Amino acid sequence: MLNNVALKTLRDRRRSLFWWVVGIFGYLLGIGAFYPIVRDNQGQFEALLETYPDEFLAIMGVGSEENLFDPIGFMQAEAFGWVVPLVFAIYGTVQGARAVAGEEEDGTIDLVMATSLTRFGLVWQKWLALVLAELVLGLAVFASLAVDSVLFGVEIPVGNIAAAVLMAVLLGVFFGSLALAVGTGTGLRGLTVGVVTFVAAGTYLLNSLGGFVELLDAMQPISPFYYYDASNPLRHGLDAEHALVLGGLAVVFLVIGLLSVRRRDLGVGGIRLAVPTMRKAAG
Amino acid sequence: MAGVTKSYGKARGVLDLDLEVRPGEVFGYLGPNGAGKTTTIRMLVDLIRPQKGTVEVLGGSPRDPAIRRKVGYLPGEVEFYSRMSARDFLTYIGNLRGKGGDALAGKLSERLDLDLSRRIGDLSKGNRQKLGLVQALMHSPELVVLDEPTSGLDPLVQQEVYRLLDELKADGVTVFFSSHVLSEVERVADRVGIIREGRLVEVEELEALRQKAVRTFEVVFEDVPHIAEFERLDGVRMADVHGNVLHCQVIGAIDELLKAVAKHRVRDLVSHGADLEALFLDYYRGEED
């Protein structure tokens, strides 16, 4: 695990990744356990849902035409409509911001980059680690749905689960790559998390409300969340075009990250922070 | 380095710096904190890049990974992954260089009394500094760049580090190290560069610098001498006679003073060796004014 930056980064993240896996796996398991109750009391739940405004349901990732009481509609409403994409996006954002900016702020970049590692290699391998970590999260979702299917009768075609998981992974990689690009360009982790979280929250709302607010309707396609689930992959399988948009943009962000670090000073933020203590030592 | 300028923020960085370090020499880079030492050093390993001028290291650019592989670097404020063990960290750095050095790392750690099995976060500041030194030296680099290498080390380990530097020099390794402590530069360097406010104010052989340094003398005579006998001598400054005691400072050769003193009967003579400190204070003073 110490052979290169990608493996070393995964090694560093193994504990936190473990808890993210436990969290998403447990959540989906709990939701799955809830399914038989919903299925068996469909009438009561339908009456309850009638009382909610469509806008609220949209924010929860429930389209108005959706059947909420078959396994796919239920999972879409309870997990793939909001929790799953947000988990993947948040995880990607945090990891992408830590990737280069985090090492700069921690000061660890000095020793790493004084070796024969290239800047290109650093950024590219950090990105690879991000993709691998998102895939691990994806596997956890996949495994949890498999268990749900066996234990609670939440039966969804394997291909559709794979498609939905892939889109979640791509969404996470999209935001992770965006954070990587911003963090690599600025060297500032906090700023990066802030900017990318703002973008994520804004585009999430844009996509959710797009169906209701006319002005936003036409703007939906600028939201990554639109590409994540407009085609409803859990019900209809993979939409290759939408997958390509997310994946392609992630690669564009990677390239921006690779280019922006080429000419920049590294770890300068850290040096600035060190100044007051140095002055003190001098006095 | 030729005509190198690098600045960020207010009054930080270096200005129009020309500096050449000869192969195989130990070069001490002296200056007060904030003078631009770290800026210079970080350019040598391509962490930061000059706005003007060129930096050449071992006949190539520090941007070239093959060049950096031949360089050992210890940052001024060395930071590690605190959760890793020291040994794992050295393995990782060795792998990134594509040039292990486990055997030498083991030897160096033993010499510096560093326990590699411990988590870096549990190491004291001094031990982390030792780990920084080990990673900088473990791959037998041709050039060693050390930013304040002895900071945080206790005096015994400092001595060990000086011995290490002596050995590197004997092996023909070029050493460039910064310090704001004069005595350590005196102890190990062949040549010294003094930087103040981003400008190189002096580059000298240590010996030549000593010539410029101030010695103080205290001479106790049997009789009472006259101040005029001493105050106009070559190299003498700040002569002062109180009764039968002469206090004076001499820059450079002391021959004239001794001959003048020898005209009297001398009861006692105390000399404080070449005080480079006083000289440096002169160089530094500009900053404080």
XYZ file of C-alpha atoms in Angstrom:
572
model
C 0.000 0.000 0.000
C 3.021 2.284 0.142
C 4.067 1.786 -3.462
C 2.558 4.937 -4.862
C 0.435 7.957 -4.069
C -2.855 6.347 -5.103
C -2.501 3.302 -2.864
C -1.044 5.333 -0.022
C -4.004 7.722 -0.224
C -6.461 4.828 -0.079
C -4.527 3.435 2.855
C -4.846 6.775 4.656
C -8.567 6.856 3.956
C -9.284 3.272 4.898
C -10.712 4.028 8.326
C -12.967 6.860 7.243
C -13.987 4.970 4.110
C -14.900 2.005 6.290
C -17.333 4.167 8.268
C -18.837 5.674 5.136
C -19.373 2.123 3.869
C -20.935 1.084 7.167
C -23.175 4.137 7.077
C -24.541 3.746 3.571
C -24.796 -0.037 3.883
C -26.684 0.271 7.159
C -28.968 2.995 5.839
C -29.980 0.963 2.800
C -30.470 -2.099 4.946
C -32.730 -0.173 7.295
C -34.698 1.274 4.385
C -35.034 -2.219 2.916
C -36.396 -3.545 6.203
C -39.023 -0.822 6.068
C -40.213 -1.883 2.594
C -42.558 -4.759 3.608
C -44.404 -2.374 5.936
C -44.895 0.187 3.194
C -45.971 -2.442 0.687
C -48.492 -3.966 3.060
C -49.984 -0.611 4.083
C -50.013 1.036 0.692
C -53.428 2.644 1.146
C -52.536 4.479 4.328
C -49.235 5.733 2.892
C -50.938 6.932 -0.273
C -53.328 8.973 1.831
C -50.412 10.442 3.725
C -48.502 11.343 0.556
C -51.577 13.130 -0.801
C -51.065 15.705 1.923
C -47.528 16.598 0.795
C -47.007 19.262 -1.838
C -45.374 18.045 -5.039
C -42.450 20.438 -4.525
C -41.575 18.785 -1.241
C -41.698 15.355 -2.805
C -39.512 16.602 -5.642
C -36.815 17.722 -3.215
C -36.960 14.258 -1.716
C -36.300 12.891 -5.179
C -39.811 11.619 -5.839
C -41.219 12.391 -9.251
C -44.976 12.900 -9.341
C -45.497 10.116 -11.874
C -43.510 7.618 -9.824
C -45.037 4.458 -8.394
C -43.712 4.574 -4.845
C -44.860 1.157 -3.801
C -42.971 -1.200 -6.038
C -39.380 -1.957 -4.976
C -37.847 0.350 -7.561
C -40.079 3.321 -6.811
C -39.610 2.777 -3.101
C -35.799 2.654 -3.343
C -35.776 5.638 -5.661
C -37.816 7.674 -3.208
C -36.039 6.615 -0.055
C -32.456 6.293 -1.229
C -31.472 6.925 -4.843
C -33.474 10.118 -5.064
C -31.518 11.958 -2.372
C -29.465 10.100 0.251
C -27.345 8.081 -2.148
C -26.391 10.913 -4.517
C -25.721 13.278 -1.634
C -23.515 10.746 0.138
C -21.489 10.130 -2.998
C -21.250 13.838 -3.781
C -20.224 14.807 -0.249
C -17.665 12.028 -0.001
C -16.228 13.049 -3.360
C -16.088 16.716 -2.356
C -14.278 16.036 0.895
C -11.767 13.659 -0.692
C -11.201 15.851 -3.716
C -10.496 18.848 -1.495
C -8.102 16.897 0.691
C -6.271 15.376 -2.247
C -3.770 18.109 -3.034
C -4.929 21.154 -1.056
C -5.034 19.045 2.103
C -1.453 17.894 1.685
C -0.415 21.466 1.020
C -2.115 22.781 4.128
C -0.710 19.965 6.236
C 2.760 20.697 4.862
C 3.280 17.062 3.888
C 3.536 18.034 0.236
C 7.101 19.283 0.724
C 8.702 15.908 1.298
C 6.475 14.148 -1.213
C 7.182 16.564 -4.048
C 10.894 16.802 -3.319
C 11.143 13.182 -4.454
C 11.143 12.366 -8.130
C 7.341 12.282 -8.146
C 5.996 14.637 -10.817
C 3.177 17.070 -10.221
C 1.271 15.319 -12.968
C 1.760 12.010 -11.162
C 0.611 13.455 -7.852
C -2.663 14.858 -9.201
C -3.443 11.931 -11.440
C -2.874 9.382 -8.672
C -4.904 11.382 -6.187
C -7.718 11.316 -8.716
C -7.327 7.588 -9.177
C -7.608 7.087 -5.414
C -10.797 9.152 -5.427
C -12.311 7.014 -8.186
C -11.370 3.798 -6.393
C -12.828 5.026 -3.101
C -16.103 5.985 -4.816
C -16.192 2.521 -6.378
C -15.847 0.973 -2.939
C -18.820 3.041 -1.778
C -20.669 1.864 -4.888
C -19.942 -1.747 -4.027
C -21.340 -1.170 -0.556
C -24.608 0.131 -2.059
C -24.738 -2.808 -4.425
C -24.126 -5.319 -1.633
C -26.711 -3.721 0.602
C -29.383 -3.892 -2.121
C -28.525 -7.531 -2.685
C -29.157 -8.210 0.990
C -32.388 -6.183 0.843
C -33.548 -8.321 -2.044
C -32.923 -11.583 -0.194
C -34.193 -10.519 3.234
C -36.989 -8.065 2.489
C -38.129 -8.821 -1.025
C -36.919 -5.518 -2.468
C -36.406 -7.055 -5.875
C -34.725 -4.913 -8.500
C -33.028 -6.270 -11.648
C -29.290 -6.533 -11.090
C -28.529 -4.598 -14.260
C -30.644 -1.672 -13.054
C -28.968 -1.653 -9.662
C -25.600 -1.655 -11.397
C -26.707 1.244 -13.595
C -27.948 3.305 -10.645
C -24.796 2.562 -8.641
C -22.614 3.507 -11.592
C -24.424 6.833 -11.909
C -23.947 7.473 -8.187
C -20.237 6.692 -8.512
C -19.969 9.000 -11.528
C -21.762 11.752 -9.638
C -19.341 11.336 -6.724
C -16.385 11.354 -9.084
C -17.809 14.445 -10.767
C -17.887 16.431 -7.519
C -14.618 14.904 -6.354
C -12.929 15.968 -9.572
C -14.404 19.436 -9.307
C -13.053 19.697 -5.757
C -9.714 18.306 -6.909
C -9.522 20.970 -9.616
C -10.469 23.822 -7.289
C -8.186 22.537 -4.531
C -5.301 21.991 -6.894
C -5.784 25.426 -8.362
C -5.956 27.235 -5.039
C -4.183 25.021 -2.509
C -6.913 25.885 -0.007
C -8.971 23.022 1.385
C -11.600 24.987 3.288
C -12.333 27.283 0.375
C -12.620 24.276 -1.910
C -15.128 22.469 0.305
C -17.144 25.656 0.579
C -17.245 26.378 -3.134
C -18.038 22.834 -4.184
C -20.671 22.361 -1.475
C -22.315 25.552 -2.671
C -22.310 24.282 -6.253
C -23.659 20.897 -5.163
C -26.454 22.324 -3.034
C -27.424 24.827 -5.726
C -27.497 22.343 -8.564
C -29.355 19.828 -6.403
C -32.130 22.300 -5.736
C -32.110 23.418 -9.344
C -32.649 19.870 -10.497
C -35.270 19.034 -7.872
C -37.368 22.116 -8.410
C -36.770 22.279 -12.135
C -39.922 20.286 -12.837
C -42.082 22.826 -11.036
C -40.573 26.195 -11.634
C -40.774 27.092 -15.271
C -37.723 29.305 -15.215
C -35.627 26.493 -13.771
C -36.999 23.852 -16.051
C -34.828 24.860 -18.977
C -31.824 25.106 -16.696
C -32.039 21.580 -15.343
C -29.434 20.268 -17.781
C -26.723 22.383 -16.166
C -27.177 20.363 -12.967
C -25.069 17.222 -12.558
C -27.956 15.751 -10.581
C -30.050 15.941 -13.713
C -27.673 13.592 -15.508
C -27.526 11.413 -12.442
C -31.209 10.516 -12.395
C -33.256 12.181 -15.142
C -33.295 8.862 -16.980
C -34.208 6.986 -13.790
C -31.558 4.298 -14.191
C -32.992 2.214 -11.363
C -36.130 1.688 -13.454
C -34.876 2.012 -17.010
C -31.250 0.969 -16.844
C -28.207 2.904 -17.913
C -28.447 6.013 -20.037
C -25.036 5.977 -21.662
C -25.236 9.607 -22.767
C -25.891 10.869 -19.278
C -23.131 8.672 -17.907
C -20.765 10.097 -20.501
C -21.633 13.664 -19.584
C -20.763 13.111 -15.902
C -17.689 11.011 -16.639
C -16.512 13.351 -19.375
C -16.823 16.442 -17.205
C -14.978 14.665 -14.399
C -12.116 14.042 -16.809
C -12.218 17.697 -17.868
C -11.861 18.718 -14.205
C -8.979 16.301 -13.831
C -7.239 17.912 -16.790
C -7.842 21.370 -15.318
C -6.298 20.134 -12.073
C -3.307 18.711 -13.903
C -2.749 21.946 -15.787
C -3.301 24.309 -12.879
C -0.711 22.642 -10.660
C 1.968 22.740 -13.320
C 2.980 26.338 -12.897
C 1.967 27.007 -9.336
C 3.909 27.387 -6.091
C 3.152 24.534 -3.741
C 2.438 24.782 -0.048
C 2.665 28.568 0.025
C -0.417 28.818 2.226
C 1.368 26.703 4.785
C 4.431 28.912 4.724
C 2.382 31.996 5.360
C 0.870 30.382 8.398
C 4.349 29.579 9.652
C 5.505 33.197 9.642
C 4.243 34.363 13.034
C 5.961 31.498 14.862
C 9.204 32.201 13.021
C 9.069 35.841 13.993
C 8.507 34.867 17.555
C 11.524 32.610 17.495
C 13.599 35.454 16.104
C 12.487 37.852 18.812
C 20.993 30.473 -9.201
C 21.222 33.468 -11.462
C 19.243 36.665 -11.163
C 16.544 34.906 -9.205
C 13.665 36.958 -7.929
C 10.767 35.493 -6.030
C 8.320 37.381 -3.930
C 4.992 36.775 -2.376
C 3.173 39.077 -0.093
C 4.954 41.901 1.615
C 8.720 41.826 1.958
C 9.008 38.081 1.669
C 11.125 36.290 -0.857
C 14.424 36.974 -2.565
C 15.590 39.708 -4.923
C 17.939 39.302 -7.840
C 19.840 36.487 -6.191
C 23.056 35.152 -7.714
C 24.458 32.213 -5.875
C 26.716 29.385 -6.844
C 27.562 26.430 -4.680
C 30.612 24.444 -5.711
C 30.485 20.682 -6.013
C 31.597 18.980 -2.843
C 31.506 21.991 -0.582
C 29.478 22.630 2.512
C 27.726 25.921 2.061
C 26.172 27.662 5.019
C 23.290 29.957 4.234
C 22.919 32.420 7.026
C 20.351 35.008 7.759
C 17.811 36.127 10.298
C 14.372 34.564 10.219
C 12.304 35.865 7.347
C 15.331 36.876 5.277
C 14.492 34.575 2.382
C 16.381 31.401 3.282
C 13.384 29.107 3.032
C 12.262 30.753 -0.190
C 15.660 30.069 -1.719
C 15.673 26.482 -0.550
C 12.168 25.669 -1.711
C 13.123 26.860 -5.189
C 15.996 24.371 -5.206
C 13.523 21.491 -5.029
C 10.936 23.050 -7.326
C 8.237 23.506 -4.717
C 8.106 27.136 -5.716
C 9.348 28.740 -8.895
C 11.170 31.995 -9.504
C 9.459 34.913 -11.172
C 12.741 35.919 -12.746
C 16.067 34.231 -13.255
C 17.110 30.590 -13.455
C 17.729 27.871 -10.939
C 20.110 25.099 -11.859
C 20.744 22.089 -9.673
C 23.342 19.389 -10.398
C 23.596 20.590 -13.982
C 19.872 20.441 -14.644
C 16.561 21.933 -13.665
C 14.978 20.985 -10.351
C 11.813 20.424 -12.375
C 13.459 17.308 -13.760
C 12.478 14.359 -11.532
C 15.777 12.652 -12.325
C 17.586 15.631 -10.807
C 15.400 15.696 -7.714
C 16.081 12.012 -7.175
C 19.709 12.938 -6.547
C 18.811 15.589 -4.010
C 18.055 15.131 -0.330
C 15.833 17.789 1.213
C 14.854 18.658 4.741
C 12.218 21.403 5.038
C 12.416 24.023 7.736
C 9.053 23.138 9.194
C 9.014 19.457 8.460
C 5.574 17.831 8.456
C 4.719 14.149 8.211
C 1.669 11.919 8.069
C 1.174 11.633 11.800
C -0.638 8.306 11.694
C 2.083 6.474 9.810
C 4.956 4.734 11.485
C 8.348 6.249 10.843
C 9.416 3.123 8.998
C 6.361 3.145 6.724
C 7.004 6.766 5.924
C 10.580 6.047 4.889
C 9.372 3.140 2.744
C 6.843 5.403 1.057
C 9.346 8.165 0.346
C 11.828 5.567 -0.906
C 9.187 4.171 -3.256
C 8.299 7.613 -4.579
C 11.961 8.172 -5.356
C 12.159 4.751 -6.948
C 15.325 4.371 -4.977
C 14.966 2.591 -1.655
C 17.717 3.183 0.848
C 16.297 1.009 3.622
C 19.715 -0.177 4.723
C 21.144 3.310 5.027
C 17.940 4.528 6.655
C 18.317 1.838 9.307
C 21.914 2.799 9.975
C 21.182 6.495 10.173
C 18.250 5.959 12.514
C 20.376 3.862 14.783
C 23.023 6.528 14.855
C 20.532 9.237 15.653
C 18.793 6.967 18.144
C 15.477 7.122 16.329
C 12.877 4.404 16.873
C 11.367 3.666 13.461
C 8.577 1.467 14.760
C 6.781 4.359 16.428
C 3.890 6.310 15.036
C 5.142 9.661 13.776
C 2.419 11.479 15.710
C 3.894 10.090 18.925
C 7.416 11.301 18.170
C 8.823 14.386 19.854
C 9.743 17.394 17.744
C 13.389 16.420 17.967
C 12.681 12.894 16.794
C 10.600 14.144 13.902
C 13.515 16.333 12.912
C 15.733 13.240 12.996
C 13.271 11.414 10.780
C 13.435 14.352 8.397
C 17.195 14.048 8.305
C 17.070 10.308 7.705
C 14.703 10.668 4.741
C 16.936 13.398 3.312
C 20.068 11.255 3.484
C 18.891 7.659 3.059
C 19.214 7.525 -0.731
C 22.848 8.712 -0.815
C 22.051 11.986 -2.572
C 24.654 13.995 -4.456
C 23.291 17.236 -3.081
C 21.792 17.711 0.346
C 19.629 20.760 0.994
C 18.799 21.302 4.629
C 16.656 24.094 6.012
C 17.696 24.699 9.617
C 18.726 21.065 10.136
C 19.508 21.244 13.831
C 16.457 23.141 15.001
C 14.673 21.243 17.730
C 17.571 18.896 18.385
C 19.308 18.665 21.719
C 22.996 19.604 21.750
C 24.248 16.010 21.730
C 22.254 15.136 18.638
C 23.306 18.420 17.083
C 26.896 17.314 17.413
C 25.989 14.021 15.769
C 24.427 15.923 12.895
C 27.577 18.012 12.482
C 29.570 14.800 12.314
C 27.163 13.492 9.677
C 27.695 16.632 7.631
C 31.464 16.216 7.968
C 31.150 12.676 6.661
C 28.972 13.770 3.754
C 31.627 16.281 2.872
C 34.338 13.634 3.081
C 32.256 11.538 0.676
C 32.168 14.408 -1.788
C 28.505 15.247 -1.215
C 27.555 18.870 -1.723
C 25.708 20.329 1.226
C 23.636 23.481 1.251
C 22.180 24.303 4.615
C 20.548 27.287 6.168
C 20.815 28.504 9.682
C 20.355 31.540 11.782
C 22.823 30.193 14.309
C 26.305 31.326 13.521
C 28.178 28.815 15.603
C 26.883 25.823 13.662
C 27.801 27.416 10.366
C 31.258 28.091 11.756
C 31.500 24.504 12.857
C 30.698 22.830 9.516
C 30.701 25.206 6.542
C 33.448 25.872 4.001
C 31.752 28.918 2.624
C 29.053 31.162 3.897
C 26.417 33.253 2.221
C 24.627 35.863 4.230
C 21.161 36.890 3.220
C 19.228 39.804 4.589
C 15.838 41.036 3.468
C 15.954 38.868 0.368
C 19.348 40.056 -0.788
C 22.613 38.230 -0.630
C 24.895 40.605 1.221
C 28.036 38.513 1.432
C 29.481 35.272 0.110
C 32.816 34.362 1.611
C 35.118 31.553 2.557
C 34.680 31.048 6.246
C 38.388 31.754 6.715
C 38.131 35.081 4.926
C 35.131 35.946 6.983
C 37.055 35.226 10.133
C 39.633 37.703 8.954
C 36.936 40.282 8.982
C 35.688 39.255 12.327
C 36.226 41.111 15.524
C 38.476 39.884 18.319
C 38.351 41.505 21.685
C 41.392 41.851 23.876
C 41.785 42.656 27.487
C 45.361 43.408 28.506
C 46.464 44.060 32.070
C 49.769 45.956 32.237
C 52.279 46.408 35.079
C 52.350 50.089 34.255
C 49.758 52.534 32.937
C 49.849 52.830 29.132
C 48.588 55.740 27.103
C 45.583 55.175 24.898
C 47.225 56.913 21.948
C 49.657 54.005 21.674
C 46.838 51.702 20.615
C 43.918 53.563 19.166
C 45.548 54.447 15.856
C 46.900 50.989 15.102
C 45.779 49.154 11.980
C 42.656 47.121 12.630
C 42.109 48.373 16.135
C 38.816 49.921 16.990
C 37.144 50.912 20.189
C 40.301 51.032 22.299
C 39.779 52.076 25.865
C 42.221 52.367 28.762
C 41.118 52.267 32.389
C 44.067 52.557 34.722
C 46.403 49.762 33.713
C 43.800 47.787 31.722
C 43.320 48.038 27.975
C 40.105 46.900 26.306
C 40.056 46.886 22.564
C 38.579 45.230 19.497
C 40.651 44.203 16.507
C 39.491 43.359 13.037
C 41.778 41.111 11.028
C 45.502 40.931 11.784
C 46.549 41.350 15.405
C 50.271 41.691 14.776
C 50.467 45.456 15.281
C 48.541 45.375 18.474
C 50.713 42.644 19.957
C 53.870 44.525 19.099
C 52.548 47.648 20.734
C 51.512 45.706 23.801
C 54.920 44.034 24.007
C 56.560 47.392 24.617
C 55.162 47.179 28.126
C 55.410 44.611 30.869
C 52.228 42.576 30.579
C 50.649 40.933 33.609
C 47.755 39.255 31.798
C 46.167 39.036 28.391
C 42.716 37.660 27.576
C 41.502 37.321 24.012
C 38.049 36.383 22.881
C 38.416 34.506 19.626
C 37.195 35.780 16.321
C 33.709 36.899 17.147
C 31.748 36.335 13.995
C 28.639 37.045 15.980
C 29.576 40.699 16.192
C 30.226 40.728 12.469
C 26.850 39.209 11.743
C 25.152 41.660 13.966
C 26.650 44.299 11.721
C 25.172 42.570 8.695
C 21.866 42.060 10.371
C 21.622 45.530 11.771
C 20.176 47.012 8.605
C 17.071 45.002 9.229
C 16.514 46.260 12.718
C 17.003 49.933 11.923
